């Protein structure tokens, strides 16, 4: 049954964690408890423990970093578990992810916004010109069914990319597969109090401002098909999505780059074989609901964060206003929650 106590409506939430990173395990355990998330730990895999013989592809194709190899294997192991246990849907988090204290309401709104992309029969998804960008206000979409047997996110999706460090709005020139009636659809959520003001919409302090800040009014969140999405702080997979991904990247296809990059290319339709399979259904959101928490030291187990320009003396979480991580002490001790990106 669904984990109703988490309010996330995913059957399970997995957190990938290298066993030696007890610091991250402690912080994630507390963050999850403070926001009523029931998590299941998945062991991270050191790259040194992944022999080339288990990596798909020919020997000449396996020119990836050792850390990327370990990350790939850890994510494949989670997909393997999801399939083996016949889990209908699961949220996969990396152990340095952070989120807003108001995650419950954010996910409820996202579930409603995702309906046009994940329900073929939804009237709001029908447009006459598939090459035209359509901005659809969330108020025109009915709330999802409140049934324990149904997923609030819809019944036909592969990946819900909820935490990332960058994505693009699809346009007619960036599509890699034939356009559908939702390819260029964008569901807008105006006046969202959990969205930072435009000057704070960037993946790290030295990054360029997100396109979202230029195209939409302040405090707007937008749900749309994934395009050029990178980083896997948080993503959900359905059972059908897990099977497709394990087949493509655990059994069949060559691994030539990091897991988040190949996942992004898969969602973009770059692996679709003409006449053999349909394009994946991958939905994302800007700004993301989960983000990378840069703690003091800002050390990553795979690559340097933010191009190495993050202030190592200050903790931050891009995009997240009422950060669980940054308010952890106040939540435990009963203090007042602080907004790390207050309006100016």
Short mmCIF file of N, CA and C in Angstrom, two decimals, residues 135-207:
data_model
loop_
_atom_site.label_atom_id
_atom_site.label_comp_id
_atom_site.label_asym_id
_atom_site.label_seq_id
_atom_site.Cartn_x
_atom_site.Cartn_y
_atom_site.Cartn_z
N UNK A 135 0.99 27.50 -22.42
CA UNK A 135 1.07 27.70 -20.98
C UNK A 135 -0.32 27.48 -20.39
N UNK A 136 -0.43 26.44 -19.58
CA UNK A 136 -1.72 26.05 -19.01
C UNK A 136 -1.72 26.32 -17.51
N UNK A 137 -2.56 27.22 -17.01
CA UNK A 137 -2.61 27.47 -15.57
C UNK A 137 -3.13 26.27 -14.82
N UNK A 138 -2.55 26.01 -13.68
CA UNK A 138 -2.93 24.82 -12.90
C UNK A 138 -4.38 24.87 -12.48
N UNK A 139 -4.96 26.05 -12.38
CA UNK A 139 -6.35 26.17 -11.97
C UNK A 139 -7.32 25.54 -12.96
N UNK A 140 -6.87 25.28 -14.18
CA UNK A 140 -7.74 24.66 -15.18
C UNK A 140 -7.67 23.15 -15.14
N UNK A 141 -6.88 22.60 -14.24
CA UNK A 141 -6.71 21.15 -14.14
C UNK A 141 -7.42 20.65 -12.89
N UNK A 142 -8.32 19.68 -13.00
CA UNK A 142 -8.97 19.12 -11.81
C UNK A 142 -7.96 18.45 -10.90
N UNK A 143 -8.26 18.42 -9.62
CA UNK A 143 -7.40 17.73 -8.67
C UNK A 143 -7.41 16.24 -8.98
N UNK A 144 -6.27 15.53 -8.74
CA UNK A 144 -6.21 14.10 -9.03
C UNK A 144 -7.15 13.32 -8.12
N UNK A 145 -7.53 12.11 -8.52
CA UNK A 145 -8.45 11.31 -7.71
C UNK A 145 -7.85 10.97 -6.36
N UNK A 146 -8.66 11.04 -5.33
CA UNK A 146 -8.21 10.74 -3.97
C UNK A 146 -8.57 9.30 -3.63
N UNK A 147 -7.88 8.38 -4.31
CA UNK A 147 -8.15 6.96 -4.11
C UNK A 147 -6.85 6.25 -3.76
N UNK A 148 -6.92 5.38 -2.75
CA UNK A 148 -5.71 4.70 -2.29
C UNK A 148 -5.12 3.78 -3.35
N UNK A 149 -5.96 3.33 -4.30
CA UNK A 149 -5.49 2.40 -5.33
C UNK A 149 -4.90 3.12 -6.53
N UNK A 150 -5.03 4.44 -6.56
CA UNK A 150 -4.56 5.21 -7.71
C UNK A 150 -3.38 6.08 -7.32
N UNK A 151 -2.47 6.26 -8.25
CA UNK A 151 -1.36 7.18 -8.02
C UNK A 151 -1.83 8.59 -8.30
N UNK A 152 -1.59 9.53 -7.39
CA UNK A 152 -2.02 10.91 -7.64
C UNK A 152 -1.25 11.55 -8.79
N UNK A 153 -0.14 10.92 -9.20
CA UNK A 153 0.67 11.48 -10.28
C UNK A 153 0.24 11.00 -11.66
N UNK A 154 -0.78 10.15 -11.72
CA UNK A 154 -1.22 9.62 -12.99
C UNK A 154 -0.76 8.19 -13.17
N UNK A 155 -1.25 7.56 -14.22
CA UNK A 155 -1.00 6.14 -14.44
C UNK A 155 -0.02 5.84 -15.55
N UNK A 156 0.38 6.84 -16.31
CA UNK A 156 1.25 6.58 -17.46
C UNK A 156 2.46 7.50 -17.45
N UNK A 157 3.48 7.12 -16.68
CA UNK A 157 4.71 7.90 -16.63
C UNK A 157 5.88 6.97 -16.30
N UNK A 158 7.05 7.43 -16.66
CA UNK A 158 8.27 6.67 -16.40
C UNK A 158 9.12 7.31 -15.31
N UNK A 159 9.38 8.61 -15.45
CA UNK A 159 10.23 9.33 -14.50
C UNK A 159 9.60 10.67 -14.14
N UNK A 160 9.57 10.97 -12.85
CA UNK A 160 9.21 12.30 -12.36
C UNK A 160 10.49 12.87 -11.76
N UNK A 161 11.10 13.81 -12.47
CA UNK A 161 12.42 14.33 -12.08
C UNK A 161 12.19 15.54 -11.17
N UNK A 162 12.17 15.29 -9.85
CA UNK A 162 11.77 16.30 -8.87
C UNK A 162 12.93 17.09 -8.29
N UNK A 163 14.15 16.58 -8.42
CA UNK A 163 15.32 17.27 -7.91
C UNK A 163 16.45 17.23 -8.91
N UNK A 164 16.93 18.40 -9.32
CA UNK A 164 17.98 18.47 -10.35
C UNK A 164 18.79 19.74 -10.15
N UNK A 165 19.82 19.91 -10.97
CA UNK A 165 20.62 21.14 -10.91
C UNK A 165 20.58 21.87 -12.24
N UNK A 166 19.54 21.60 -13.03
CA UNK A 166 19.37 22.30 -14.28
C UNK A 166 18.50 21.52 -15.25
N UNK A 167 17.62 22.23 -15.94
CA UNK A 167 16.78 21.64 -16.97
C UNK A 167 16.40 22.74 -17.94
N UNK A 168 15.85 22.37 -19.10
CA UNK A 168 15.45 23.34 -20.11
C UNK A 168 13.98 23.19 -20.42
N UNK A 169 13.39 24.27 -20.91
CA UNK A 169 12.04 24.19 -21.44
C UNK A 169 12.13 23.62 -22.85
N UNK A 170 11.40 22.56 -23.14
CA UNK A 170 11.42 22.03 -24.52
C UNK A 170 10.88 23.05 -25.52
N UNK A 171 11.47 23.06 -26.69
CA UNK A 171 10.97 23.87 -27.80
C UNK A 171 10.89 22.96 -29.02
N UNK A 172 10.26 23.44 -30.08
CA UNK A 172 10.11 22.62 -31.29
C UNK A 172 11.46 22.27 -31.91
N UNK A 173 12.47 23.08 -31.64
CA UNK A 173 13.80 22.82 -32.22
C UNK A 173 14.64 21.87 -31.39
N UNK A 174 14.22 21.60 -30.14
CA UNK A 174 15.02 20.71 -29.28
C UNK A 174 14.43 19.32 -29.16
N UNK A 175 13.25 19.10 -29.73
CA UNK A 175 12.63 17.78 -29.62
C UNK A 175 13.40 16.75 -30.44
N UNK A 176 13.62 15.58 -29.85
CA UNK A 176 14.32 14.50 -30.53
C UNK A 176 13.37 13.41 -31.03
N UNK A 177 12.11 13.52 -30.67
CA UNK A 177 11.11 12.55 -31.11
C UNK A 177 9.93 13.32 -31.70
N UNK A 178 9.08 12.67 -32.49
CA UNK A 178 7.92 13.37 -33.06
C UNK A 178 7.09 14.04 -31.97
N UNK A 179 6.63 15.27 -32.21
CA UNK A 179 5.88 15.99 -31.18
C UNK A 179 4.56 15.32 -30.85
N UNK A 180 4.18 15.41 -29.59
CA UNK A 180 2.87 14.94 -29.14
C UNK A 180 2.09 16.15 -28.64
N UNK A 181 0.88 15.90 -28.16
CA UNK A 181 0.06 17.02 -27.71
C UNK A 181 0.52 17.62 -26.39
N UNK A 182 1.53 17.00 -25.76
CA UNK A 182 2.06 17.57 -24.51
C UNK A 182 3.54 17.93 -24.60
N UNK A 183 4.16 17.77 -25.76
CA UNK A 183 5.60 18.00 -25.88
C UNK A 183 6.01 19.41 -25.45
N UNK A 184 5.21 20.39 -25.82
CA UNK A 184 5.54 21.79 -25.54
C UNK A 184 4.57 22.41 -24.53
N UNK A 185 3.88 21.56 -23.79
CA UNK A 185 2.95 22.03 -22.78
C UNK A 185 3.71 22.41 -21.50
N UNK A 186 3.31 23.53 -20.89
CA UNK A 186 3.88 23.95 -19.62
C UNK A 186 2.73 24.30 -18.68
N UNK A 187 2.71 23.65 -17.53
CA UNK A 187 1.68 23.94 -16.54
C UNK A 187 2.27 24.94 -15.54
N UNK A 188 1.64 26.08 -15.42
CA UNK A 188 2.16 27.15 -14.57
C UNK A 188 1.45 27.19 -13.22
N UNK A 189 2.24 27.39 -12.19
CA UNK A 189 1.74 27.51 -10.81
C UNK A 189 2.13 28.89 -10.32
N UNK A 190 1.26 29.87 -10.43
CA UNK A 190 1.62 31.25 -10.07
C UNK A 190 1.58 31.49 -8.57
N UNK A 191 2.29 32.53 -8.15
CA UNK A 191 2.24 32.99 -6.75
C UNK A 191 2.50 31.87 -5.75
N UNK A 192 3.50 31.07 -6.04
CA UNK A 192 3.88 29.98 -5.15
C UNK A 192 4.81 30.54 -4.06
N UNK A 193 4.38 30.54 -2.80
CA UNK A 193 5.20 31.13 -1.73
C UNK A 193 6.47 30.36 -1.42
N UNK A 194 6.59 29.13 -1.97
CA UNK A 194 7.80 28.34 -1.73
C UNK A 194 8.87 28.59 -2.79
N UNK A 195 8.56 29.41 -3.81
CA UNK A 195 9.52 29.73 -4.87
C UNK A 195 10.31 30.98 -4.48
N UNK A 196 11.65 30.93 -4.54
CA UNK A 196 12.44 32.13 -4.23
C UNK A 196 12.23 33.23 -5.26
N UNK A 197 12.59 34.44 -4.90
CA UNK A 197 12.51 35.55 -5.84
C UNK A 197 13.50 35.34 -6.98
N UNK A 198 13.30 35.99 -8.13
CA UNK A 198 14.07 35.68 -9.34
C UNK A 198 15.58 35.71 -9.18
N UNK A 199 16.13 36.63 -8.39
CA UNK A 199 17.59 36.72 -8.27
C UNK A 199 18.21 35.49 -7.62
N UNK A 200 17.39 34.68 -6.96
CA UNK A 200 17.89 33.47 -6.29
C UNK A 200 17.66 32.20 -7.11
N UNK A 201 17.15 32.33 -8.32
CA UNK A 201 16.88 31.16 -9.15
C UNK A 201 18.13 30.80 -9.94
N UNK A 202 19.03 30.10 -9.28
CA UNK A 202 20.27 29.64 -9.92
C UNK A 202 20.76 28.41 -9.18
N UNK A 203 21.49 27.55 -9.90
CA UNK A 203 21.89 26.25 -9.35
C UNK A 203 22.97 26.37 -8.29
N UNK A 204 23.77 27.41 -8.33
CA UNK A 204 24.76 27.70 -7.30
C UNK A 204 25.09 29.18 -7.39
N UNK A 205 25.75 29.75 -6.39
CA UNK A 205 25.91 31.20 -6.34
C UNK A 205 26.55 31.84 -7.56
N UNK A 206 27.39 31.12 -8.28
CA UNK A 206 28.08 31.70 -9.42
C UNK A 206 27.48 31.28 -10.76
N UNK A 207 26.36 30.59 -10.70
CA UNK A 207 25.69 30.16 -11.93
C UNK A 207 24.91 31.32 -12.55
#
